[in-house]
């Protein structure tokens, strides 16, 4: 075994987005592409020094190219002088499990190989992301530094050692670095056991409660099988599509009404189970359904906040709650009633890290089917499902009753997100530039019969370290506090995606059953006019509505 130095030249565009660097698999398959990014990461983390004595956690969501990338990174970590790498068996670790392992094992950080909810397979997407020693996604100043380093790189180093067998638990050494192939589930399960009343959930299932958990052929399957069927005694077959596949069965592992249509059909059927749930490619997102009832992610965060003290891990109360800016204000209303703080951050989990570390927030959530807490530093799909199961078990209320209780007390934040996918990047940028140019004059105007109170481009100052993030989304707020938010996705790999977020508060209980798209229709018209969506995108309708 010896170390090799390989000459390389920079690739354009290795700038991580909302959650890591995501590109087509074919881009990552180019010689040196992955290596350049990892070398840049190691250079930024360690400068010229070896990473002696440090432990790195490594794993991914099992998508196509995962195994190849794991072997390459092991050889590069050995060349960089890491003391130890903890790698998930089969190269597998869900995103929240990676966060749990980093924190419980005192690692210096971890690398997650995932493009999350993006499709996989040879023609699909791949991704890489670094999480720091707190278990959370690298903050923007770190991802920016990595990007800058990718632009000046001339070489990388790796060991020429043979591949490590990943499928059996055990320890190996490479260039003096220890490699431990670990069970991907055990640390994660230990964290969940500390938070939830497993006894109460076990009794719920023993009494005949029926759950359908759709793992979408992704990495959440092994975790849900082990915990829900294994430990909590749900009948075999509760977790479906549970085996991680390299191409997610050709499906889009994104738990929302568009891509989890099979799960929705089961929950809308006459013999529907009591509860439905799904997680995404890397198992950090969750979707929750009751019998014949779909829970909006923003409402889910608000329900968990309202009832948190009924769950052992949060029995002493919440320090605060945090939500991404486009997420509905349902959680704000609950927080106000509880007398706790509610923080509004830009989109992406990396912005919650400081609030969690500083003890300012306990629960966090995003409208994009993400919820989590200070137990790790990532959103956590199965955690949310266990939280809901715990609440159903101890309150005796159904999923639907819990949500209706929220609406009865605080009104309903009617909510929807419209995505316009595959827009040529120049057109999407032109649309946003045109919107931004209108901002100073929008306040006080009436457009499509609606009175605009104010409009701005969301900027965030982190209350802990003072870092500022500009241009995080255009907000147009009406006089009745309804909102339209516009931003471009930072996770796509083809063209641009425009996301239009719509929210309207409905205090009148007799109108809580008006379908969201109907209740929001006037605002959709406003959004289309203001942003000239059809003019810029050529699309008369969104590609996906959630
Ligand atoms: C999307 C979501 C955002 C989420 C991010 C990563 O980002 O909107 O809320 O944090 O995906 O989730 P964007 O920039 O495409 O809107 V995951 O589960 O893909 O890591
Ligand atoms: Co994800």
Coordinates of C-alpha atoms and ligand atoms in Angstrom, one line a residue:
X1 CA 0.0 0.0 0.0
X2 CA 1.3 3.5 -0.8
X3 CA 0.0 7.0 -1.3
X4 CA -0.4 8.5 -4.7
X5 CA -0.6 12.1 -5.7
X6 CA -2.8 12.7 -8.8
X7 CA -2.6 15.9 -10.9
X8 CA -6.0 17.5 -11.6
X9 CA -7.6 20.7 -12.9
X10 CA -10.6 22.5 -11.5
X11 CA -14.2 21.8 -12.5
X12 CA -16.6 24.7 -12.8
X13 CA -19.7 24.8 -10.6
X14 CA -18.7 22.7 -7.6
X15 CA -20.7 25.1 -5.4
X16 CA -22.9 23.3 -2.8
X17 CA -26.6 24.4 -2.9
X18 CA -29.4 24.2 -0.4
X19 CA -28.1 20.9 0.8
X20 CA -24.7 19.8 -0.6
X21 CA -23.3 19.4 -4.1
X22 CA -25.9 17.7 -6.4
X23 CA -25.3 16.8 -10.0
X24 CA -26.2 14.1 -12.5
X25 CA -24.5 10.7 -11.8
X26 CA -22.7 11.1 -15.1
X27 CA -21.1 14.3 -13.9
X28 CA -19.9 12.6 -10.7
X29 CA -18.6 9.7 -12.8
X30 CA -16.1 11.9 -14.6
X31 CA -12.5 11.2 -13.6
X32 CA -11.4 13.4 -10.7
X33 CA -14.8 15.1 -10.2
X34 CA -15.6 13.5 -6.7
X35 CA -11.9 13.5 -5.8
X36 CA -11.5 17.2 -6.4
X37 CA -14.5 18.1 -4.2
X38 CA -13.3 15.8 -1.4
X39 CA -9.7 17.1 -1.6
X40 CA -11.1 20.7 -1.4
X41 CA -13.1 19.8 1.6
X42 CA -10.1 18.2 3.4
X43 CA -7.9 21.1 2.5
X44 CA -10.4 23.6 3.9
X45 CA -10.9 21.5 7.1
X46 CA -7.3 20.7 7.8
X47 CA -5.1 23.0 5.7
X48 CA -1.7 21.3 5.2
X49 CA -1.9 19.2 8.4
X50 CA -3.0 15.6 8.6
X51 CA -6.3 14.8 10.2
X52 CA -4.5 12.8 12.9
X53 CA -6.6 11.3 15.6
X54 CA -9.9 12.5 14.0
X55 CA -12.9 10.3 13.2
X56 CA -14.9 10.7 10.1
X57 CA -18.4 9.2 9.6
X58 CA -19.2 8.1 6.1
X59 CA -22.3 6.7 4.4
X60 CA -25.1 7.4 1.9
X61 CA -28.6 6.7 0.9
X62 CA -27.5 3.6 -1.2
X63 CA -28.3 5.2 -4.6
X64 CA -26.3 4.3 -7.7
X65 CA -22.6 5.3 -7.4
X66 CA -22.8 5.2 -3.6
X67 CA -20.4 2.2 -3.2
X68 CA -17.9 3.6 -5.7
X69 CA -17.8 6.9 -4.0
X70 CA -17.5 5.3 -0.5
X71 CA -14.4 3.4 -1.6
X72 CA -12.8 6.5 -3.1
X73 CA -13.4 8.6 0.0
X74 CA -12.0 5.9 2.3
X75 CA -8.7 6.0 0.3
X76 CA -8.6 9.8 0.4
X77 CA -9.3 9.9 4.1
X78 CA -6.5 7.4 4.6
X79 CA -4.2 9.7 2.6
X80 CA -5.3 12.6 4.7
X81 CA -4.2 10.8 7.9
X82 CA -7.6 10.4 9.6
X83 CA -7.4 8.2 12.7
X84 CA -10.7 6.4 12.0
X85 CA -13.6 6.2 9.6
X86 CA -17.0 4.8 10.7
X87 CA -18.7 3.6 7.6
X88 CA -22.3 2.3 7.5
X89 CA -22.7 -1.4 6.5
X90 CA -23.2 -1.6 2.8
X91 CA -22.1 2.0 2.6
X92 CA -25.5 2.9 4.0
X93 CA -26.4 5.6 6.5
X94 CA -29.5 7.8 6.4
X95 CA -28.9 11.5 6.8
X96 CA -30.4 11.7 10.4
X97 CA -28.5 8.5 11.3
X98 CA -25.2 10.1 10.1
X99 CA -25.9 13.1 12.3
X100 CA -26.6 10.8 15.3
X101 CA -23.4 8.8 14.8
X102 CA -21.3 11.9 14.5
X103 CA -22.7 13.2 17.8
X104 CA -22.7 10.0 19.8
X105 CA -19.3 8.8 18.7
X106 CA -17.6 12.2 19.1
X107 CA -16.5 12.3 15.4
X108 CA -15.0 15.4 13.9
X109 CA -17.6 15.3 11.1
X110 CA -19.2 13.2 8.4
X111 CA -19.7 12.9 4.7
X112 CA -23.2 12.1 3.4
X113 CA -23.6 10.7 -0.1
X114 CA -27.1 11.6 -1.2
X115 CA -29.2 13.7 -3.5
X116 CA -32.0 13.2 -1.1
X117 CA -35.4 13.4 -2.8
X118 CA -33.9 13.6 -6.3
X119 CA -34.3 10.5 -8.5
X120 CA -31.4 8.0 -8.7
X121 CA -30.0 5.4 -11.0
X122 CA -27.4 5.8 -13.8
X123 CA -29.3 8.7 -15.4
X124 CA -30.4 10.1 -12.0
X125 CA -28.7 12.4 -9.5
X126 CA -25.9 12.0 -7.0
X127 CA -24.8 14.3 -4.2
X128 CA -22.2 14.9 -1.5
X129 CA -22.5 16.9 1.7
X130 CA -20.3 17.5 4.7
X131 CA -21.7 17.7 8.3
X132 CA -19.6 19.2 11.0
X133 CA -18.8 18.0 14.5
X134 CA -22.2 19.1 15.9
X135 CA -23.8 16.7 13.4
X136 CA -25.2 19.4 11.2
X137 CA -24.8 20.5 7.6
X138 CA -21.8 22.7 6.9
X139 CA -22.7 26.4 7.2
X140 CA -22.5 28.7 4.2
X141 CA -19.1 30.1 5.0
X142 CA -17.6 26.6 5.0
X143 CA -19.4 25.5 1.7
X144 CA -18.2 28.8 0.1
X145 CA -14.6 28.1 1.2
X146 CA -14.8 24.6 -0.2
X147 CA -16.1 25.9 -3.5
X148 CA -13.2 28.5 -3.7
X149 CA -10.7 25.7 -3.0
X150 CA -12.1 23.6 -5.8
X151 CA -11.3 26.5 -8.2
X152 CA -7.5 26.5 -7.4
X153 CA -6.9 22.8 -6.8
X154 CA -4.0 21.1 -8.7
X155 CA -3.7 17.7 -7.1
X156 CA -5.3 15.2 -4.8
X157 CA -4.0 12.4 -2.7
X158 CA -5.3 8.9 -2.1
X159 CA -4.1 5.4 -1.1
X160 CA -3.8 2.7 -3.7
X161 CA -5.1 0.1 -1.1
X162 CA -7.7 -2.4 -2.3
X163 CA -11.4 -1.8 -1.7
X164 CA -12.7 -2.6 1.7
X165 CA -15.5 -5.2 2.1
X166 CA -18.5 -3.1 3.2
X167 CA -21.2 -5.7 3.6
X168 CA -20.1 -7.3 6.8
X169 CA -19.5 -5.6 10.2
X170 CA -15.9 -5.5 11.2
X171 CA -12.7 -3.4 11.4
X172 CA -10.0 -2.9 8.8
X173 CA -6.9 -0.8 8.5
X174 CA -5.7 1.3 5.6
X175 CA -2.4 3.2 5.7
X176 CA -2.6 3.1 9.5
X177 CA -6.2 4.4 9.5
X178 CA -8.9 2.3 11.2
X179 CA -12.0 1.6 9.3
X180 CA -15.0 0.3 11.2
X181 CA -18.0 -1.0 9.3
X182 CA -20.9 -0.2 11.7
X183 CA -24.6 -1.2 12.0
X184 CA -26.3 1.8 10.4
X185 CA -29.4 1.5 12.7
X186 CA -28.1 1.0 16.3
X187 CA -26.9 4.5 17.3
X188 CA -30.0 6.1 15.6
X189 CA -32.4 3.7 17.4
X190 CA -30.7 4.5 20.7
X191 CA -31.4 8.2 20.2
X192 CA -35.1 7.5 19.4
X193 CA -35.5 5.3 22.5
X194 CA -34.4 8.2 24.7
X195 CA -37.1 10.5 23.3
X196 CA -40.3 8.5 22.8
X197 CA -42.6 6.3 25.0
X198 CA -41.9 3.1 23.1
X199 CA -44.1 1.2 25.6
X200 CA -47.2 3.4 24.8
X201 CA -46.5 3.0 21.0
X202 CA -46.1 -0.8 21.5
X203 CA -49.5 -0.9 23.2
X204 CA -51.1 1.1 20.4
X205 CA -50.0 -1.5 17.8
X206 CA -50.9 -4.4 20.1
X207 CA -54.4 -2.9 20.3
X208 CA -54.7 -3.1 16.5
X209 CA -53.6 0.4 15.3
X210 CA -52.7 0.1 11.7
X211 CA -49.9 2.1 10.1
X212 CA -48.7 2.0 6.5
X213 CA -45.1 3.3 6.2
X214 CA -43.9 3.7 2.6
X215 CA -40.1 3.9 2.6
X216 CA -40.1 4.6 -1.2
X217 CA -37.4 2.0 -1.9
X218 CA -35.0 4.2 -0.1
X219 CA -32.8 4.2 2.9
X220 CA -35.5 4.7 5.5
X221 CA -36.7 1.1 5.0
X222 CA -34.1 -0.6 7.2
X223 CA -34.6 1.9 10.0
X224 CA -38.4 1.7 9.9
X225 CA -38.4 -2.1 9.7
X226 CA -36.0 -2.4 12.7
X227 CA -37.8 0.2 14.9
X228 CA -41.5 0.0 13.9
X229 CA -41.8 -3.6 13.1
X230 CA -38.9 -4.9 15.2
X231 CA -39.0 -3.0 18.4
X232 CA -42.5 -1.6 18.4
X233 CA -44.2 -4.7 17.3
X234 CA -46.2 -3.4 14.3
X235 CA -47.2 -6.3 12.1
X236 CA -44.8 -7.5 9.3
X237 CA -45.8 -5.6 6.2
X238 CA -46.4 -2.3 8.0
X239 CA -43.3 -0.9 6.3
X240 CA -43.6 -1.3 2.5
X241 CA -41.1 -0.6 -0.3
X242 CA -38.6 -1.1 2.4
X243 CA -35.5 -2.4 0.6
X244 CA -33.1 0.4 -0.5
X245 CA -32.7 0.2 -4.3
X246 CA -30.0 2.0 -6.3
X247 CA -32.7 3.6 -8.5
X248 CA -35.5 3.8 -6.0
X249 CA -37.5 1.4 -8.2
X250 CA -37.4 4.0 -10.9
X251 CA -39.6 6.3 -8.8
X252 CA -39.0 9.8 -7.3
X253 CA -38.3 9.3 -3.6
X254 CA -40.0 12.5 -2.6
X255 CA -42.9 12.1 -0.1
X256 CA -45.5 14.5 -1.2
X257 CA -48.9 14.2 -2.8
X258 CA -47.4 14.1 -6.3
X259 CA -44.9 11.3 -5.8
X260 CA -46.5 9.4 -2.8
X261 CA -49.7 8.8 -4.8
X262 CA -49.7 5.1 -4.0
X263 CA -49.7 5.8 -0.3
X264 CA -52.4 8.4 -0.6
X265 CA -54.6 5.9 -2.5
X266 CA -54.2 3.5 0.4
X267 CA -55.1 6.1 3.0
X268 CA -58.2 7.3 1.0
X269 CA -59.5 3.7 0.5
X270 CA -62.5 2.5 2.4
X271 CA -60.4 0.0 4.4
X272 CA -57.6 2.6 5.0
X273 CA -55.2 2.1 7.8
X274 CA -55.3 4.6 10.8
X275 CA -52.1 6.4 9.7
X276 CA -49.9 6.7 6.7
X277 CA -46.3 7.9 6.5
X278 CA -43.4 8.1 4.1
X279 CA -39.8 9.1 4.0
X280 CA -37.6 10.3 1.2
X281 CA -34.3 9.1 -0.4
X282 CA -32.1 9.8 2.6
X283 CA -34.9 9.5 5.2
X284 CA -34.8 13.0 6.5
X285 CA -38.2 14.0 5.2
X286 CA -41.6 12.7 6.3
X287 CA -45.1 12.8 5.1
X288 CA -47.9 12.1 7.6
X289 CA -51.5 11.1 6.7
X290 CA -54.5 10.1 8.8
X291 CA -57.3 7.9 7.5
X292 CA -58.7 9.9 4.5
X293 CA -56.7 12.9 5.6
X294 CA -53.4 14.5 4.4
X295 CA -51.4 16.5 6.9
X296 CA -49.6 19.6 5.6
X297 CA -46.0 19.7 6.8
X298 CA -46.4 23.2 8.2
X299 CA -49.4 22.0 10.3
X300 CA -47.4 19.0 11.4
X301 CA -44.7 21.2 12.9
X302 CA -47.4 23.2 14.7
X303 CA -49.1 20.1 16.1
X304 CA -45.8 18.7 17.3
X305 CA -45.0 22.0 19.0
X306 CA -48.4 22.3 20.6
X307 CA -48.3 18.7 22.1
X308 CA -44.5 18.3 22.7
X309 CA -44.7 18.1 26.4
X310 CA -46.7 14.9 26.1
X311 CA -43.6 13.1 24.7
X312 CA -40.9 12.1 27.3
X313 CA -38.0 13.7 25.4
X314 CA -39.7 17.1 25.4
X315 CA -41.7 16.9 28.7
X316 CA -39.9 19.8 30.2
X317 CA -41.0 22.1 27.4
X318 CA -39.5 23.7 24.4
X319 CA -36.9 26.5 24.4
X320 CA -38.3 27.7 21.1
X321 CA -39.3 26.6 17.6
X322 CA -37.8 27.5 14.2
X323 CA -39.2 27.3 10.7
X324 CA -37.9 28.2 7.3
X325 CA -39.3 31.5 5.9
X326 CA -41.7 29.9 3.3
X327 CA -43.2 27.5 5.9
X328 CA -46.6 28.6 7.1
X329 CA -47.1 30.7 10.3
X330 CA -49.0 27.9 12.0
X331 CA -46.1 27.2 14.3
X332 CA -45.7 30.9 15.1
X333 CA -49.3 31.0 16.4
X334 CA -48.8 28.0 18.6
X335 CA -45.4 29.4 19.9
X336 CA -47.1 32.6 20.8
X337 CA -49.8 30.8 22.7
X338 CA -47.1 28.8 24.5
X339 CA -45.1 31.9 25.2
X340 CA -42.0 30.6 23.4
X341 CA -39.9 32.1 20.7
X342 CA -40.4 31.3 17.0
X343 CA -37.4 31.9 14.6
X344 CA -37.7 32.4 10.9
X345 CA -34.7 31.2 8.9
X346 CA -33.8 30.8 5.2
X347 CA -34.6 27.5 3.4
X348 CA -32.3 24.6 4.3
X349 CA -31.5 22.8 7.5
X350 CA -28.0 24.4 7.8
X351 CA -29.7 27.5 9.1
X352 CA -31.2 25.7 12.2
X353 CA -27.8 24.5 13.5
X354 CA -26.8 27.6 15.4
X355 CA -30.2 28.0 17.0
X356 CA -30.2 24.3 18.1
X357 CA -26.6 24.5 19.4
X358 CA -27.3 27.7 21.3
X359 CA -30.4 26.2 22.9
X360 CA -32.7 28.8 21.4
X361 CA -34.9 26.3 19.5
X362 CA -35.9 22.7 20.3
X363 CA -38.1 21.9 17.3
X364 CA -37.6 22.9 13.7
X365 CA -39.4 22.4 10.5
X366 CA -39.8 23.2 6.8
X367 CA -42.8 23.2 4.5
X368 CA -40.9 20.7 2.3
X369 CA -41.9 17.7 4.5
X370 CA -39.0 18.2 7.0
X371 CA -39.3 18.2 10.8
X372 CA -36.7 17.6 13.5
X373 CA -35.4 18.6 16.8
X374 CA -32.2 19.1 18.9
X375 CA -31.8 15.3 19.2
X376 CA -29.7 15.5 16.0
X377 CA -28.8 18.4 13.6
X378 CA -30.7 17.2 10.6
X379 CA -34.4 16.8 9.8
X380 CA -35.5 13.3 10.7
X381 CA -38.3 11.4 8.9
X382 CA -38.8 8.5 11.2
X383 CA -38.5 10.7 14.3
X384 CA -41.5 12.6 13.1
X385 CA -43.5 9.4 12.5
X386 CA -42.6 8.2 16.0
X387 CA -43.6 11.6 17.4
X388 CA -47.0 11.3 15.8
X389 CA -47.4 7.7 16.9
X390 CA -46.5 8.7 20.5
X391 CA -49.1 11.6 20.4
X392 CA -51.8 9.4 19.0
X393 CA -51.0 6.8 21.7
X394 CA -51.1 9.2 24.7
X395 CA -53.9 11.5 23.6
X396 CA -56.2 8.9 22.2
X397 CA -56.9 11.3 19.3
X398 CA -56.6 10.3 15.6
X399 CA -54.2 12.1 13.3
X400 CA -57.1 14.1 11.8
X401 CA -58.4 15.0 15.2
X402 CA -55.0 16.4 16.3
X403 CA -54.9 18.6 13.2
X404 CA -58.5 19.8 13.5
X405 CA -57.7 20.6 17.1
X406 CA -54.9 22.9 15.9
X407 CA -57.3 24.6 13.4
X408 CA -60.0 25.0 16.0
X409 CA -57.7 26.8 18.4
X410 CA -55.5 28.9 16.0
X411 CA -57.4 28.9 12.7
X412 CA -56.2 27.1 9.6
X413 CA -53.1 28.3 7.7
X414 CA -54.3 27.2 4.2
X415 CA -51.1 26.4 2.4
X416 CA -49.7 25.2 -0.9
X417 CA -46.5 25.2 -2.9
X418 CA -46.4 25.3 -6.7
X419 CA -43.2 24.2 -8.4
X420 CA -42.4 25.1 -12.0
X421 CA -39.6 22.6 -13.0
X422 CA -37.1 22.6 -15.8
X423 CA -37.1 26.3 -16.6
X424 CA -34.1 27.5 -18.6
X425 CA -31.8 29.1 -16.0
X426 CA -31.7 32.5 -17.8
X427 CA -35.5 32.7 -17.9
X428 CA -35.8 31.9 -14.2
X429 CA -33.2 34.5 -13.3
X430 CA -35.0 37.0 -15.5
X431 CA -38.2 36.3 -13.7
X432 CA -36.6 36.8 -10.3
X433 CA -34.8 39.9 -11.4
X434 CA -38.0 41.4 -12.7
X435 CA -39.8 40.7 -9.4
X436 CA -37.0 42.2 -7.4
X437 CA -37.1 45.3 -9.5
X438 CA -40.8 45.8 -8.6
X439 CA -40.3 45.4 -4.9
X440 CA -39.9 49.0 -3.8
X441 CA -43.2 50.0 -5.5
X442 CA -45.3 47.0 -4.5
X443 CA -46.4 48.1 -1.0
X444 CA -49.8 49.8 -1.1
X445 CA -50.6 48.6 -4.6
X446 CA -53.7 46.7 -5.5
X447 CA -53.0 43.8 -8.0
X448 CA -55.7 41.4 -9.3
X449 CA -58.0 42.9 -6.7
X450 CA -55.7 42.2 -3.8
X451 CA -54.2 44.8 -1.5
X452 CA -50.5 44.4 -1.0
X453 CA -49.3 45.6 2.4
X454 CA -45.6 45.2 1.9
X455 CA -43.0 43.2 -0.1
X456 CA -39.3 42.5 0.3
X457 CA -36.5 40.1 -0.4
X458 CA -35.9 38.0 2.7
X459 CA -32.5 38.6 4.4
X460 CA -31.5 36.7 7.5
X461 CA -29.1 37.7 10.2
X462 CA -28.1 34.7 12.3
X463 CA -28.9 35.6 15.9
X464 CA -26.0 33.5 17.2
X465 CA -23.0 34.3 14.9
X466 CA -24.3 37.4 13.2
X467 CA -23.7 36.0 9.6
X468 CA -26.0 37.5 7.0
X469 CA -27.7 35.6 4.1
X470 CA -29.2 37.9 1.5
X471 CA -31.8 37.2 -1.3
X472 CA -33.5 34.3 0.3
X473 CA -36.8 34.7 -1.4
X474 CA -39.2 37.4 -2.5
X475 CA -42.2 37.9 -0.1
X476 CA -45.4 39.6 -1.0
X477 CA -47.6 40.1 2.0
X478 CA -51.3 41.2 1.7
X479 CA -53.2 43.4 4.1
X480 CA -54.9 40.4 5.6
X481 CA -51.4 38.8 6.2
X482 CA -51.8 36.3 3.3
X483 CA -48.4 35.7 1.7
X484 CA -46.9 34.7 -1.7
X485 CA -43.2 33.8 -1.6
X486 CA -41.1 33.2 -4.7
X487 CA -37.7 31.6 -4.8
X488 CA -35.5 29.4 -7.0
X489 CA -34.6 25.9 -5.9
X490 CA -31.1 25.1 -4.8
X491 CA -31.3 21.3 -5.1
X492 CA -32.1 20.7 -8.7
X493 CA -29.7 19.4 -11.4
X494 CA -31.6 20.4 -14.6
X495 CA -32.3 24.0 -15.4
X496 CA -34.1 25.9 -12.7
X497 CA -37.1 25.3 -10.5
X498 CA -39.4 28.2 -9.5
X499 CA -41.1 27.6 -6.2
X500 CA -44.2 29.7 -5.4
X501 CA -45.4 29.3 -1.8
X502 CA -49.0 30.4 -1.0
X503 CA -50.4 30.9 2.5
X504 CA -53.7 32.3 3.7
X505 CA -55.0 32.2 7.3
X506 CA -58.6 31.1 7.7
X507 CA -60.0 31.7 11.2
X508 CA -63.6 30.7 10.2
X509 CA -64.1 27.0 11.1
X510 CA -67.0 26.7 8.7
X511 CA -64.5 27.3 5.9
X512 CA -61.7 24.8 7.1
X513 CA -62.8 22.2 4.6
X514 CA -62.6 24.4 1.5
X515 CA -59.9 22.6 -0.6
X516 CA -56.6 24.5 -0.4
X517 CA -56.3 25.1 -4.1
X518 CA -59.8 26.7 -4.2
X519 CA -59.1 28.9 -1.1
X520 CA -55.8 30.0 -2.6
X521 CA -57.0 30.5 -6.2
X522 CA -57.0 34.4 -6.0
X523 CA -53.5 34.4 -4.7
X524 CA -52.4 32.0 -7.5
X525 CA -53.7 34.6 -10.0
X526 CA -51.9 37.3 -8.2
X527 CA -48.6 35.3 -8.2
X528 CA -48.9 34.6 -11.9
X529 CA -49.5 38.2 -12.8
X530 CA -46.9 39.7 -10.6
X531 CA -44.1 37.3 -11.7
X532 CA -45.4 37.0 -15.3
X533 CA -44.9 33.2 -14.8
X534 CA -46.2 32.1 -18.1
X535 CA -44.3 34.8 -20.0
X536 CA -41.0 33.7 -18.5
X537 CA -41.5 30.0 -18.2
X538 CA -43.9 29.2 -21.0
X539 CA -45.8 27.2 -18.4
X540 CA -49.5 27.8 -17.8
X541 CA -49.6 25.4 -14.9
X542 CA -47.1 24.3 -12.3
X543 CA -45.4 20.9 -12.7
X544 CA -46.1 19.9 -9.1
X545 CA -48.4 21.2 -6.4
X546 CA -48.0 20.1 -2.8
Ligands
LIG1 C1 -35.5 21.8 -0.9 C2 -36.5 22.2 0.1 C3 -35.8 22.6 1.3 C4 -35.0 21.5 1.9 C5 -34.0 21.0 0.8 C6 -33.2 19.8 1.2 O1 -34.6 22.8 -1.2 O2 -37.3 23.3 -0.4 O3 -36.8 23.0 2.3 O4 -34.2 21.9 3.0 O5 -34.7 20.7 -0.4 O6 -34.0 18.7 1.5 P1 -34.8 23.8 -2.6 O7 -33.6 24.7 -2.5 O8 -34.8 22.8 -3.7 O9 -36.1 24.5 -2.4 V1 -33.5 17.2 1.1 O10 -34.5 16.1 1.9 O11 -33.6 17.3 -0.6 O12 -32.0 17.2 1.7
LIG2 CO1 -33.9 14.3 2.1

